[in-house]
Amino acid sequence: MKQLLRTATEAALSVPEILSLVFSYGSPRTKAACACVCKNWSEVAMDELWRDLEDIYPLLKLLIPFDSFWDDYHQDEFKHEARETLYFLRDADWPRFRQYATRVKSIAYHEIAVKVSPPSKEGIALICLYYPYGNCLTPNVRKLRWTLSYGATITPMMPFMSQCLEELRLKISLEATETRDLFLGLTHRTPTLKRLSIESETSPEDISSSLSRWIRTCLGLEKAHIPRRWQTLTIVTAFGSLPKLLEFGIHWNYSPPENMSFGKDMEVVEGHFQNLQRLGWCSDIKEATDLLQQTSWRLRGLALDCPERPSESDMVAFITSVAHRFPDLDSFCLNLTGFVEATEPDEAVELLELPVEMFRPLLSCSRLKQLRIHYPGPCILSPLDLEDMGAAWSNMEELVLCPDPNGSDHGTPISTLPCVATAFPQIRLLGLHFDYLDPPGSAGDLLPEIQFRCLEELNVGVSSVPSGDTTAVGLYLASLFAIGTRPRIKAEVSGARCDYFYGSVDSEEWEAIERMVHGTMRVKEAVFCRLSDH
């Protein structure tokens, strides 16, 4: 029998796909060790080891040492280093470099994170000049994440962009001229691009033409997210002309006051966005309602960033229209925090709570899996509200309701968490603002019948610890988390609210609670294993 099992195991581990799956769970050190076991394991382990790179230097140092990379401002030193670089490149083992470079499928580069002086454009140009296998150093890269900071150049990025690139994420902090040159340089270089995300503070007036020219060459693009203020008629029209675009959205982040006049144009040319399924945009509530009524889209996901304070009647009209027009909606996100920028802190505290009744029209959207609402006031859920929501949204996975109101101790009672677990058995992300005066429930039973079985993150926003008792809250939460789960507990201001929040965050107290919860979970697991043995 043992011989049979050994034979079956050896047969399974000789299948490259199974080996690749096993190695994918290992650390880089483990993968490197597996590559030294035998010839059959070596190739698969090396593929996994080099598949995803967090910076470009593991590759480049195969050719030349780190001290050969210099910024452009070291002109005197560069002349000496250029000669040294040429010396290394003449004797470089290019077949060995290519053997590793072709394994790379994903690259993430951030010059600040790697703490190494960024390569100069001259240094990269020398490498490309001597590279004997074409224009791209990494021909099989499918995913590229690149951060371009002030003073950086776009040249180092270009040799790592393959002709089969499918996903590109850019964080750009460049001057307008550099940003414009970047988009011009990307034109016709991304024929297979499917997913695009850009974060930048550049004014849309400076890049609209170059960005639009590039985007029109990305005919296979399916998903795109751009800065909010780039939502101009020229840019929106360029994206709308793409035949395969399924998702178009904006990033919910801070806009400098001088750019707040940009990013509200969402006029749709007839015949554009024909296959759109998910839309995120910035608009006033009334204009958003009119836009949705004028189109024939069959949206499944909708995210609206509202820069001005809407009236309650306009809100109800918008949500009712959404529920009626898109019954198959599975994602609904609403940001109502932008108007607080011009509000004084004392006035912001007086904001009323957001009534749950306002969202009742969405109960008809039975496929809803994600609901995110950001508002500077609290939204308080009652057990009856949760019962109705659970009956309507049985597949809910992400529920975030106003976790970071301005200066409010009111919120959803933490004692209602069992009702949340009952209503949404598949919930993975939960974000709520808890009432400070409501004490946690009893924590005597660490294995209650009602528990969160899929929860991965509990976002408490800016909640104060209920009743100020970290021990009671920690034990209570640990009793509600099922064995085998260890949810993260985050106390923070969300990205949509971070620039409009007035108040403090009890992050240290919630970190202590998280440590207590995870320690208690280990005790629960040990006790459960002991009971199982008996």
Short mmCIF file of C-alpha atoms in Angstrom, two decimals:
data_model
loop_
_atom_site.label_atom_id
_atom_site.label_comp_id
_atom_site.label_asym_id
_atom_site.label_seq_id
_atom_site.Cartn_x
_atom_site.Cartn_y
_atom_site.Cartn_z
CA MET A 1 0.00 0.00 0.00
CA LYS A 2 2.83 2.40 0.91
CA GLN A 3 4.53 1.63 -2.38
CA LEU A 4 1.30 2.39 -4.24
CA LEU A 5 0.93 5.74 -2.45
CA ARG A 6 4.55 6.60 -3.14
CA THR A 7 4.09 5.81 -6.82
CA ALA A 8 0.91 7.91 -7.00
CA THR A 9 2.63 10.83 -5.26
CA GLU A 10 5.61 10.68 -7.60
CA ALA A 11 3.29 10.55 -10.60
CA ALA A 12 1.34 13.58 -9.37
CA LEU A 13 4.51 15.58 -8.69
CA SER A 14 5.79 14.86 -12.16
CA VAL A 15 2.93 16.89 -13.68
CA PRO A 16 4.21 20.47 -14.26
CA GLU A 17 0.80 22.05 -13.65
CA ILE A 18 0.49 20.39 -10.23
CA LEU A 19 4.05 21.32 -9.32
CA SER A 20 3.43 24.92 -10.33
CA LEU A 21 0.35 25.07 -8.11
CA VAL A 22 2.27 23.63 -5.15
CA PHE A 23 5.24 25.97 -5.61
CA SER A 24 2.97 29.02 -5.92
CA TYR A 25 2.29 28.82 -2.17
CA GLY A 26 5.97 28.91 -1.25
CA SER A 27 8.20 31.85 -0.32
CA PRO A 28 10.98 32.96 -2.69
CA ARG A 29 13.50 31.13 -0.49
CA THR A 30 11.42 27.95 -0.66
CA LYS A 31 11.08 28.19 -4.44
CA ALA A 32 14.83 28.67 -4.81
CA ALA A 33 15.43 25.58 -2.67
CA CYS A 34 12.95 23.54 -4.72
CA ALA A 35 14.78 24.53 -7.90
CA CYS A 36 17.85 22.72 -6.55
CA VAL A 37 16.08 19.41 -5.82
CA CYS A 38 16.12 17.81 -9.26
CA LYS A 39 15.95 18.64 -12.95
CA ASN A 40 12.18 18.02 -13.18
CA TRP A 41 11.50 20.49 -10.37
CA SER A 42 14.07 23.06 -11.41
CA GLU A 43 12.32 24.54 -14.44
CA VAL A 44 8.91 24.75 -12.76
CA ALA A 45 10.33 26.23 -9.55
CA MET A 46 12.38 28.78 -11.47
CA ASP A 47 9.29 29.82 -13.44
CA GLU A 48 7.43 30.45 -10.18
CA LEU A 49 10.42 32.21 -8.59
CA TRP A 50 10.78 34.71 -11.43
CA ARG A 51 7.10 35.02 -12.38
CA ASP A 52 6.37 38.13 -10.29
CA LEU A 53 9.07 40.75 -9.67
CA GLU A 54 8.62 43.57 -7.16
CA ASP A 55 11.26 45.68 -8.92
CA ILE A 56 13.49 45.56 -11.99
CA TYR A 57 16.86 45.20 -10.26
CA PRO A 58 16.95 41.39 -9.83
CA LEU A 59 17.07 41.30 -13.62
CA LEU A 60 19.39 44.21 -14.26
CA LYS A 61 21.99 43.10 -11.76
CA LEU A 62 22.51 39.98 -13.87
CA LEU A 63 24.21 42.37 -16.29
CA ILE A 64 25.82 45.12 -14.24
CA PRO A 65 26.19 45.98 -10.52
CA PHE A 66 23.92 48.47 -8.76
CA ASP A 67 26.54 51.22 -8.60
CA SER A 68 26.48 51.49 -12.38
CA PHE A 69 22.98 53.06 -12.26
CA TRP A 70 22.92 56.82 -11.89
CA ASP A 71 20.42 59.62 -12.09
CA ASP A 72 20.77 62.22 -14.79
CA TYR A 73 21.92 64.86 -12.33
CA HIS A 74 25.24 63.03 -11.73
CA GLN A 75 26.66 64.14 -15.05
CA ASP A 76 30.34 64.07 -14.09
CA GLU A 77 30.11 60.64 -12.52
CA PHE A 78 28.05 59.32 -15.42
CA LYS A 79 30.88 59.70 -17.90
CA HIS A 80 33.04 57.39 -15.81
CA GLU A 81 30.18 54.99 -15.04
CA ALA A 82 29.16 54.84 -18.70
CA ARG A 83 32.57 53.49 -19.58
CA GLU A 84 32.29 50.96 -16.75
CA THR A 85 28.78 49.99 -17.88
CA LEU A 86 30.02 49.45 -21.42
CA TYR A 87 32.74 47.19 -20.04
CA PHE A 88 30.15 45.02 -18.24
CA LEU A 89 27.76 44.92 -21.19
CA ARG A 90 30.42 43.81 -23.65
CA ASP A 91 31.06 40.74 -21.50
CA ALA A 92 27.45 40.18 -20.40
CA ASP A 93 26.01 36.69 -20.56
CA TRP A 94 22.98 37.61 -22.66
CA PRO A 95 21.65 34.03 -23.09
CA ARG A 96 21.63 33.64 -19.29
CA PHE A 97 19.86 36.99 -18.89
CA ARG A 98 17.25 36.00 -21.46
CA GLN A 99 16.71 32.66 -19.73
CA TYR A 100 15.52 34.52 -16.63
CA ALA A 101 13.85 37.48 -18.37
CA THR A 102 11.51 35.29 -20.39
CA ARG A 103 10.13 33.76 -17.19
CA VAL A 104 8.89 37.13 -15.88
CA LYS A 105 5.12 37.62 -16.18
CA SER A 106 4.56 40.53 -13.80
CA ILE A 107 6.64 43.55 -12.75
CA ALA A 108 5.95 46.16 -10.08
CA TYR A 109 8.38 49.06 -9.83
CA HIS A 110 8.48 51.92 -7.33
CA GLU A 111 11.82 53.67 -7.04
CA ILE A 112 11.15 54.84 -3.47
CA ALA A 113 10.16 51.36 -2.29
CA VAL A 114 13.29 49.62 -3.62
CA LYS A 115 15.59 52.30 -2.09
CA VAL A 116 18.00 52.19 -5.00
CA SER A 117 18.98 55.11 -7.20
CA PRO A 118 16.80 54.83 -10.32
CA PRO A 119 18.55 53.90 -13.55
CA SER A 120 19.27 56.78 -15.86
CA LYS A 121 17.82 56.83 -19.34
CA GLU A 122 21.36 56.63 -20.70
CA GLY A 123 22.04 53.45 -18.72
CA ILE A 124 18.85 51.81 -19.97
CA ALA A 125 19.64 52.95 -23.51
CA LEU A 126 23.04 51.24 -23.32
CA ILE A 127 21.44 47.98 -22.18
CA CYS A 128 18.90 48.10 -25.02
CA LEU A 129 21.67 48.92 -27.49
CA TYR A 130 23.63 45.80 -26.60
CA TYR A 131 20.63 43.48 -26.04
CA PRO A 132 20.72 41.02 -28.97
CA TYR A 133 17.16 39.64 -28.74
CA GLY A 134 14.94 42.56 -29.76
CA ASN A 135 13.53 45.76 -28.27
CA CYS A 136 11.83 44.28 -25.19
CA LEU A 137 13.86 42.95 -22.25
CA THR A 138 10.90 41.00 -20.82
CA PRO A 139 8.89 39.71 -23.81
CA ASN A 140 6.36 37.70 -21.77
CA VAL A 141 5.24 40.32 -19.24
CA ARG A 142 1.44 40.37 -18.90
CA LYS A 143 1.09 42.77 -15.96
CA LEU A 144 3.06 45.96 -15.29
CA ARG A 145 2.70 48.31 -12.31
CA TRP A 146 4.95 51.36 -12.46
CA THR A 147 5.26 54.46 -10.28
CA LEU A 148 6.72 57.57 -11.89
CA SER A 149 7.75 60.23 -9.38
CA TYR A 150 8.89 63.80 -9.88
CA GLY A 151 12.33 63.85 -11.46
CA ALA A 152 11.94 60.39 -12.98
CA THR A 153 11.95 59.68 -16.70
CA ILE A 154 9.71 57.40 -18.73
CA THR A 155 12.63 55.78 -20.58
CA PRO A 156 13.36 52.98 -18.03
CA MET A 157 9.78 51.68 -18.29
CA MET A 158 9.60 51.23 -22.05
CA PRO A 159 11.94 48.19 -22.47
CA PHE A 160 9.82 46.21 -19.99
CA MET A 161 6.57 46.64 -21.92
CA SER A 162 5.94 43.52 -23.94
CA GLN A 163 3.71 43.18 -26.98
CA CYS A 164 1.48 40.82 -24.97
CA LEU A 165 0.89 43.23 -22.06
CA GLU A 166 -2.64 42.81 -20.69
CA GLU A 167 -2.68 44.96 -17.54
CA LEU A 168 -1.04 48.34 -16.91
CA ARG A 169 -1.23 50.30 -13.64
CA LEU A 170 0.40 53.72 -13.59
CA LYS A 171 0.90 56.11 -10.67
CA ILE A 172 2.19 59.30 -12.21
CA SER A 173 3.70 62.25 -10.36
CA LEU A 174 5.41 63.91 -13.31
CA GLU A 175 5.37 67.34 -14.85
CA ALA A 176 2.71 67.88 -17.50
CA THR A 177 5.25 67.66 -20.33
CA GLU A 178 6.64 64.34 -19.09
CA THR A 179 3.13 62.92 -18.67
CA ARG A 180 2.20 63.98 -22.17
CA ASP A 181 5.38 62.42 -23.56
CA LEU A 182 4.57 59.19 -21.72
CA PHE A 183 1.20 58.81 -23.45
CA LEU A 184 2.68 59.69 -26.82
CA GLY A 185 5.36 57.06 -26.25
CA LEU A 186 2.74 54.43 -25.39
CA THR A 187 0.77 54.98 -28.60
CA HIS A 188 0.64 51.74 -30.65
CA ARG A 189 2.74 49.94 -27.98
CA THR A 190 -0.18 48.27 -26.15
CA PRO A 191 -2.21 46.35 -28.75
CA THR A 192 -3.20 43.57 -26.31
CA LEU A 193 -3.99 45.77 -23.30
CA LYS A 194 -7.17 44.71 -21.46
CA ARG A 195 -7.00 46.46 -18.08
CA LEU A 196 -5.77 50.01 -17.41
CA SER A 197 -5.53 52.07 -14.22
CA ILE A 198 -4.00 55.56 -14.02
CA GLU A 199 -3.51 57.77 -10.95
CA SER A 200 -2.20 61.27 -11.55
CA GLU A 201 -2.54 64.90 -10.43
CA THR A 202 -1.84 66.32 -13.90
CA SER A 203 -4.45 68.72 -15.22
CA PRO A 204 -6.60 67.20 -17.99
CA GLU A 205 -6.00 70.24 -20.17
CA ASP A 206 -2.35 69.20 -20.53
CA ILE A 207 -2.84 65.55 -21.49
CA SER A 208 -6.27 65.18 -23.14
CA SER A 209 -4.95 65.07 -26.69
CA SER A 210 -2.03 62.69 -26.09
CA LEU A 211 -4.03 60.38 -23.81
CA SER A 212 -6.91 60.19 -26.28
CA ARG A 213 -4.53 59.40 -29.12
CA TRP A 214 -3.03 56.51 -27.15
CA ILE A 215 -6.37 55.16 -25.91
CA ARG A 216 -7.80 54.94 -29.42
CA THR A 217 -5.03 52.43 -30.27
CA CYS A 218 -6.03 50.11 -27.38
CA LEU A 219 -8.85 48.38 -29.23
CA GLY A 220 -8.90 45.37 -26.90
CA LEU A 221 -9.27 47.39 -23.68
CA GLU A 222 -11.98 45.99 -21.39
CA LYS A 223 -11.51 47.83 -18.08
CA ALA A 224 -10.28 51.38 -17.45
CA HIS A 225 -10.01 53.58 -14.36
CA ILE A 226 -8.76 57.16 -14.55
CA PRO A 227 -8.45 60.15 -12.17
CA ARG A 228 -11.74 61.84 -11.40
CA ARG A 229 -10.81 65.19 -12.95
CA TRP A 230 -9.86 63.47 -16.22
CA GLN A 231 -13.54 62.84 -16.84
CA THR A 232 -13.70 65.42 -19.63
CA LEU A 233 -15.63 65.23 -22.88
CA THR A 234 -12.52 64.56 -25.00
CA ILE A 235 -11.23 61.75 -22.78
CA VAL A 236 -14.64 60.17 -22.18
CA THR A 237 -15.29 60.16 -25.94
CA ALA A 238 -11.97 58.41 -26.58
CA PHE A 239 -12.77 55.64 -24.09
CA GLY A 240 -16.36 55.39 -25.32
CA SER A 241 -15.19 54.62 -28.85
CA LEU A 242 -13.50 51.38 -27.75
CA PRO A 243 -15.56 48.42 -28.99
CA LYS A 244 -14.75 45.97 -26.16
CA LEU A 245 -14.87 48.27 -23.14
CA LEU A 246 -16.91 46.66 -20.37
CA GLU A 247 -15.93 48.79 -17.38
CA PHE A 248 -15.14 52.50 -17.11
CA GLY A 249 -14.57 54.22 -13.80
CA ILE A 250 -12.80 56.94 -11.86
CA HIS A 251 -10.63 56.81 -8.76
CA TRP A 252 -12.26 58.20 -5.62
CA ASN A 253 -9.43 60.34 -4.33
CA TYR A 254 -8.60 63.92 -3.51
CA SER A 255 -8.78 66.61 -6.20
CA PRO A 256 -6.86 69.87 -5.69
CA PRO A 257 -9.26 72.83 -5.44
CA GLU A 258 -7.92 74.34 -8.66
CA ASN A 259 -8.99 71.19 -10.52
CA MET A 260 -12.46 70.80 -9.02
CA SER A 261 -13.95 72.47 -12.09
CA PHE A 262 -12.78 69.52 -14.18
CA GLY A 263 -14.15 66.01 -14.24
CA LYS A 264 -17.90 66.47 -14.47
CA ASP A 265 -18.40 65.89 -18.19
CA MET A 266 -20.13 62.58 -18.81
CA GLU A 267 -21.88 63.34 -22.09
CA VAL A 268 -22.14 60.14 -24.10
CA VAL A 269 -21.93 60.25 -27.88
CA GLU A 270 -24.56 58.12 -29.58
CA GLY A 271 -23.19 54.68 -30.35
CA HIS A 272 -20.42 54.85 -27.72
CA PHE A 273 -20.03 52.55 -24.69
CA GLN A 274 -22.13 49.96 -26.50
CA ASN A 275 -21.01 47.00 -24.36
CA LEU A 276 -20.58 48.83 -21.06
CA GLN A 277 -21.48 46.77 -17.99
CA ARG A 278 -19.90 48.78 -15.15
CA LEU A 279 -19.72 52.55 -14.86
CA GLY A 280 -18.11 54.86 -12.33
CA TRP A 281 -18.27 58.62 -12.83
CA CYS A 282 -18.52 62.02 -11.16
CA SER A 283 -21.75 63.94 -11.46
CA ASP A 284 -24.51 65.75 -9.63
CA ILE A 285 -27.40 63.52 -8.64
CA LYS A 286 -29.91 65.10 -11.03
CA GLU A 287 -27.51 64.94 -13.98
CA ALA A 288 -26.70 61.32 -13.15
CA THR A 289 -30.40 60.44 -13.13
CA ASP A 290 -30.90 62.10 -16.51
CA LEU A 291 -27.87 60.32 -17.99
CA LEU A 292 -29.06 56.86 -16.96
CA GLN A 293 -32.55 57.50 -18.30
CA GLN A 294 -31.19 58.56 -21.69
CA THR A 295 -29.06 55.48 -22.29
CA SER A 296 -29.88 51.88 -23.14
CA TRP A 297 -27.09 50.39 -21.02
CA ARG A 298 -27.65 47.20 -19.08
CA LEU A 299 -25.34 47.95 -16.19
CA ARG A 300 -24.36 45.42 -13.55
CA GLY A 301 -22.14 47.77 -11.57
CA LEU A 302 -22.56 51.46 -10.79
CA ALA A 303 -20.38 53.88 -8.78
CA LEU A 304 -21.20 57.59 -8.47
CA ASP A 305 -18.99 60.28 -6.97
CA CYS A 306 -21.24 63.20 -6.12
CA PRO A 307 -19.33 66.50 -5.58
CA GLU A 308 -22.36 68.49 -4.39
CA ARG A 309 -24.76 67.84 -1.55
CA PRO A 310 -27.98 66.35 -2.94
CA SER A 311 -31.40 66.74 -1.42
CA GLU A 312 -33.07 63.70 0.06
CA SER A 313 -35.75 63.72 -2.66
CA ASP A 314 -33.11 63.77 -5.42
CA MET A 315 -31.30 60.90 -3.72
CA VAL A 316 -34.46 58.81 -3.52
CA ALA A 317 -35.27 59.59 -7.18
CA PHE A 318 -31.79 58.53 -8.28
CA ILE A 319 -31.74 55.28 -6.31
CA THR A 320 -35.29 54.42 -7.41
CA SER A 321 -34.31 55.03 -11.04
CA VAL A 322 -31.22 52.84 -10.67
CA ALA A 323 -33.19 49.98 -9.14
CA HIS A 324 -35.85 50.19 -11.85
CA ARG A 325 -33.44 50.51 -14.80
CA PHE A 326 -30.90 47.89 -13.68
CA PRO A 327 -32.59 45.00 -11.85
CA ASP A 328 -29.51 42.78 -12.37
CA LEU A 329 -27.21 45.18 -10.52
CA ASP A 330 -24.59 43.38 -8.40
CA SER A 331 -22.54 46.42 -7.29
CA PHE A 332 -23.65 49.87 -6.12
CA CYS A 333 -21.24 52.47 -4.72
CA LEU A 334 -22.04 56.05 -3.77
CA ASN A 335 -19.64 58.72 -2.53
CA LEU A 336 -21.36 61.73 -0.93
CA THR A 337 -18.33 63.30 0.76
CA GLY A 338 -17.00 65.77 -1.81
CA PHE A 339 -19.31 68.59 -0.78
CA VAL A 340 -17.80 68.66 2.73
CA GLU A 341 -14.60 70.26 1.41
CA ALA A 342 -16.15 73.71 1.65
CA THR A 343 -17.82 73.00 4.98
CA GLU A 344 -16.42 74.17 8.30
CA PRO A 345 -15.63 71.42 10.83
CA ASP A 346 -18.29 72.65 13.28
CA GLU A 347 -20.90 72.52 10.55
CA ALA A 348 -19.81 69.06 9.42
CA VAL A 349 -20.53 67.64 12.88
CA GLU A 350 -24.15 68.72 12.57
CA LEU A 351 -24.81 66.53 9.54
CA LEU A 352 -27.78 64.26 10.07
CA GLU A 353 -27.55 60.51 9.79
CA LEU A 354 -28.21 58.90 6.44
CA PRO A 355 -31.56 57.11 6.64
CA VAL A 356 -31.53 53.44 5.64
CA GLU A 357 -35.00 53.89 4.15
CA MET A 358 -33.38 55.80 1.31
CA PHE A 359 -31.83 52.59 -0.03
CA ARG A 360 -34.87 50.36 0.21
CA PRO A 361 -35.57 50.57 -3.56
CA LEU A 362 -32.36 48.57 -4.05
CA LEU A 363 -33.96 45.61 -2.27
CA SER A 364 -35.44 44.71 -5.66
CA CYS A 365 -31.89 44.09 -6.97
CA SER A 366 -31.63 40.53 -5.72
CA ARG A 367 -28.16 39.94 -7.21
CA LEU A 368 -26.49 42.73 -5.26
CA LYS A 369 -23.12 41.61 -3.86
CA GLN A 370 -21.43 44.92 -3.12
CA LEU A 371 -22.92 48.00 -1.45
CA ARG A 372 -20.64 50.91 -0.48
CA ILE A 373 -21.94 54.24 0.81
CA HIS A 374 -19.65 57.04 1.99
CA TYR A 375 -21.22 59.99 3.76
CA PRO A 376 -19.98 62.38 6.50
CA GLY A 377 -22.84 61.35 8.77
CA PRO A 378 -23.64 57.94 10.35
CA CYS A 379 -25.92 55.29 8.89
CA ILE A 380 -27.49 53.17 11.63
CA LEU A 381 -28.71 49.63 10.95
CA SER A 382 -31.38 47.98 13.07
CA PRO A 383 -32.06 44.23 13.32
CA LEU A 384 -35.20 44.75 11.21
CA ASP A 385 -33.17 46.53 8.50
CA LEU A 386 -30.70 43.66 8.45
CA GLU A 387 -33.47 41.09 8.26
CA ASP A 388 -34.96 42.79 5.19
CA MET A 389 -31.55 43.22 3.54
CA GLY A 390 -30.61 39.60 4.18
CA ALA A 391 -33.86 38.38 2.63
CA ALA A 392 -33.22 40.50 -0.49
CA TRP A 393 -29.43 40.19 -0.85
CA SER A 394 -28.57 36.61 0.01
CA ASN A 395 -25.28 36.80 -1.92
CA MET A 396 -23.94 40.00 -0.32
CA GLU A 397 -20.13 39.91 -0.02
CA GLU A 398 -19.13 43.54 0.63
CA LEU A 399 -21.15 45.90 2.78
CA VAL A 400 -19.66 49.29 3.71
CA LEU A 401 -22.04 51.88 5.16
CA CYS A 402 -20.64 55.22 6.32
CA PRO A 403 -17.81 53.84 8.51
CA ASP A 404 -16.16 57.25 9.00
CA PRO A 405 -18.64 60.05 9.84
CA ASN A 406 -17.40 63.40 11.14
CA GLY A 407 -17.35 63.67 14.92
CA SER A 408 -20.20 61.28 15.72
CA ASP A 409 -20.40 58.69 18.52
CA HIS A 410 -23.65 57.32 17.11
CA GLY A 411 -23.72 54.30 14.85
CA THR A 412 -24.83 50.72 14.45
CA PRO A 413 -24.82 48.88 17.80
CA ILE A 414 -21.98 46.34 17.88
CA SER A 415 -24.40 43.96 19.58
CA THR A 416 -26.24 43.60 16.25
CA LEU A 417 -23.28 41.85 14.60
CA PRO A 418 -24.93 38.40 15.01
CA CYS A 419 -27.82 39.80 12.94
CA VAL A 420 -25.31 40.81 10.24
CA ALA A 421 -23.79 37.31 10.26
CA THR A 422 -27.24 35.78 9.93
CA ALA A 423 -28.37 38.13 7.17
CA PHE A 424 -25.21 37.82 5.08
CA PRO A 425 -23.60 34.37 5.47
CA GLN A 426 -21.21 35.05 2.55
CA ILE A 427 -19.99 38.47 3.72
CA ARG A 428 -16.24 38.96 3.17
CA LEU A 429 -15.86 42.69 3.87
CA LEU A 430 -17.91 44.57 6.45
CA GLY A 431 -17.51 48.29 7.13
CA LEU A 432 -19.63 49.96 9.80
CA HIS A 433 -19.43 52.77 12.34
CA PHE A 434 -20.22 51.38 15.80
CA ASP A 435 -22.12 53.21 18.52
CA TYR A 436 -19.82 54.21 21.37
CA LEU A 437 -22.48 53.83 24.08
CA ASP A 438 -23.61 50.35 23.05
CA PRO A 439 -21.76 47.62 24.99
CA PRO A 440 -20.78 44.39 23.23
CA GLY A 441 -22.85 41.29 23.77
CA SER A 442 -21.91 38.32 25.90
CA ALA A 443 -18.64 36.57 24.96
CA GLY A 444 -18.95 33.56 27.23
CA ASP A 445 -19.52 31.14 24.34
CA LEU A 446 -16.54 31.02 21.98
CA LEU A 447 -18.37 28.63 19.65
CA PRO A 448 -21.83 30.18 19.24
CA GLU A 449 -24.26 28.98 16.61
CA ILE A 450 -24.16 32.31 14.75
CA GLN A 451 -20.73 33.23 13.40
CA PHE A 452 -19.03 34.96 10.47
CA ARG A 453 -17.74 32.08 8.38
CA CYS A 454 -16.36 33.96 5.37
CA LEU A 455 -15.38 37.35 6.82
CA GLU A 456 -11.91 38.53 5.77
CA GLU A 457 -11.95 42.16 6.93
CA LEU A 458 -13.88 44.19 9.48
CA ASN A 459 -13.54 47.91 8.77
CA VAL A 460 -14.55 49.87 11.87
CA GLY A 461 -13.67 53.20 10.24
CA VAL A 462 -13.35 55.89 12.89
CA SER A 463 -15.42 54.08 15.51
CA SER A 464 -14.45 54.58 19.12
CA VAL A 465 -14.16 51.33 21.04
CA PRO A 466 -17.72 50.64 22.27
CA SER A 467 -17.95 51.47 25.97
CA GLY A 468 -14.16 51.96 25.91
CA ASP A 469 -13.63 48.31 26.92
CA THR A 470 -11.04 46.78 24.57
CA THR A 471 -11.02 43.42 26.38
CA ALA A 472 -14.78 42.92 26.19
CA VAL A 473 -14.90 43.99 22.54
CA GLY A 474 -11.96 41.72 21.64
CA LEU A 475 -13.49 38.64 23.28
CA TYR A 476 -16.89 39.42 21.77
CA LEU A 477 -15.51 39.69 18.23
CA ALA A 478 -13.44 36.53 18.66
CA SER A 479 -16.61 34.65 19.63
CA LEU A 480 -18.26 35.74 16.35
CA PHE A 481 -15.43 34.64 14.02
CA ALA A 482 -15.61 31.01 12.91
CA ILE A 483 -12.65 28.67 13.35
CA GLY A 484 -10.40 28.80 10.32
CA THR A 485 -10.95 32.53 9.79
CA ARG A 486 -8.82 35.38 11.10
CA PRO A 487 -10.33 38.62 9.78
CA ARG A 488 -8.29 41.80 9.69
CA ILE A 489 -9.64 44.66 11.79
CA LYS A 490 -9.01 48.08 10.24
CA ALA A 491 -9.59 51.45 11.86
CA GLU A 492 -8.96 54.08 9.22
CA VAL A 493 -10.50 56.82 7.14
CA SER A 494 -11.42 55.38 3.76
CA GLY A 495 -9.88 56.69 0.55
CA ALA A 496 -13.09 58.40 -0.44
CA ARG A 497 -13.20 60.32 2.84
CA CYS A 498 -9.55 60.92 3.82
CA ASP A 499 -9.41 64.55 2.67
CA TYR A 500 -12.77 65.54 4.14
CA PHE A 501 -12.60 63.98 7.60
CA TYR A 502 -12.61 65.96 10.84
CA GLY A 503 -11.77 63.97 13.94
CA SER A 504 -9.43 61.29 15.29
CA VAL A 505 -9.02 57.56 14.73
CA ASP A 506 -8.51 55.11 17.61
CA SER A 507 -6.15 52.99 15.55
CA GLU A 508 -3.95 51.84 18.46
CA GLU A 509 -6.92 50.61 20.50
CA TRP A 510 -8.30 48.65 17.54
CA GLU A 511 -4.86 47.20 16.80
CA ALA A 512 -4.77 45.92 20.39
CA ILE A 513 -8.23 44.44 19.86
CA GLU A 514 -7.06 42.73 16.66
CA ARG A 515 -4.13 41.15 18.50
CA MET A 516 -6.47 39.95 21.24
CA VAL A 517 -8.91 38.54 18.68
CA HIS A 518 -6.21 36.62 16.81
CA GLY A 519 -4.75 35.28 20.06
CA THR A 520 -8.18 34.12 21.19
CA MET A 521 -8.77 32.52 17.78
CA ARG A 522 -5.62 30.44 18.23
CA VAL A 523 -6.96 29.26 21.60
CA LYS A 524 -10.30 28.40 20.00
CA GLU A 525 -8.57 26.38 17.28
CA ALA A 526 -6.42 24.52 19.81
CA VAL A 527 -9.43 23.67 21.97
CA PHE A 528 -11.42 22.55 18.95
CA CYS A 529 -8.58 20.27 17.79
CA ARG A 530 -8.31 18.81 21.27
CA LEU A 531 -12.03 18.13 21.40
CA SER A 532 -11.92 16.58 17.93
CA ASP A 533 -9.19 14.16 19.04
CA HIS A 534 -11.46 12.89 21.79
#
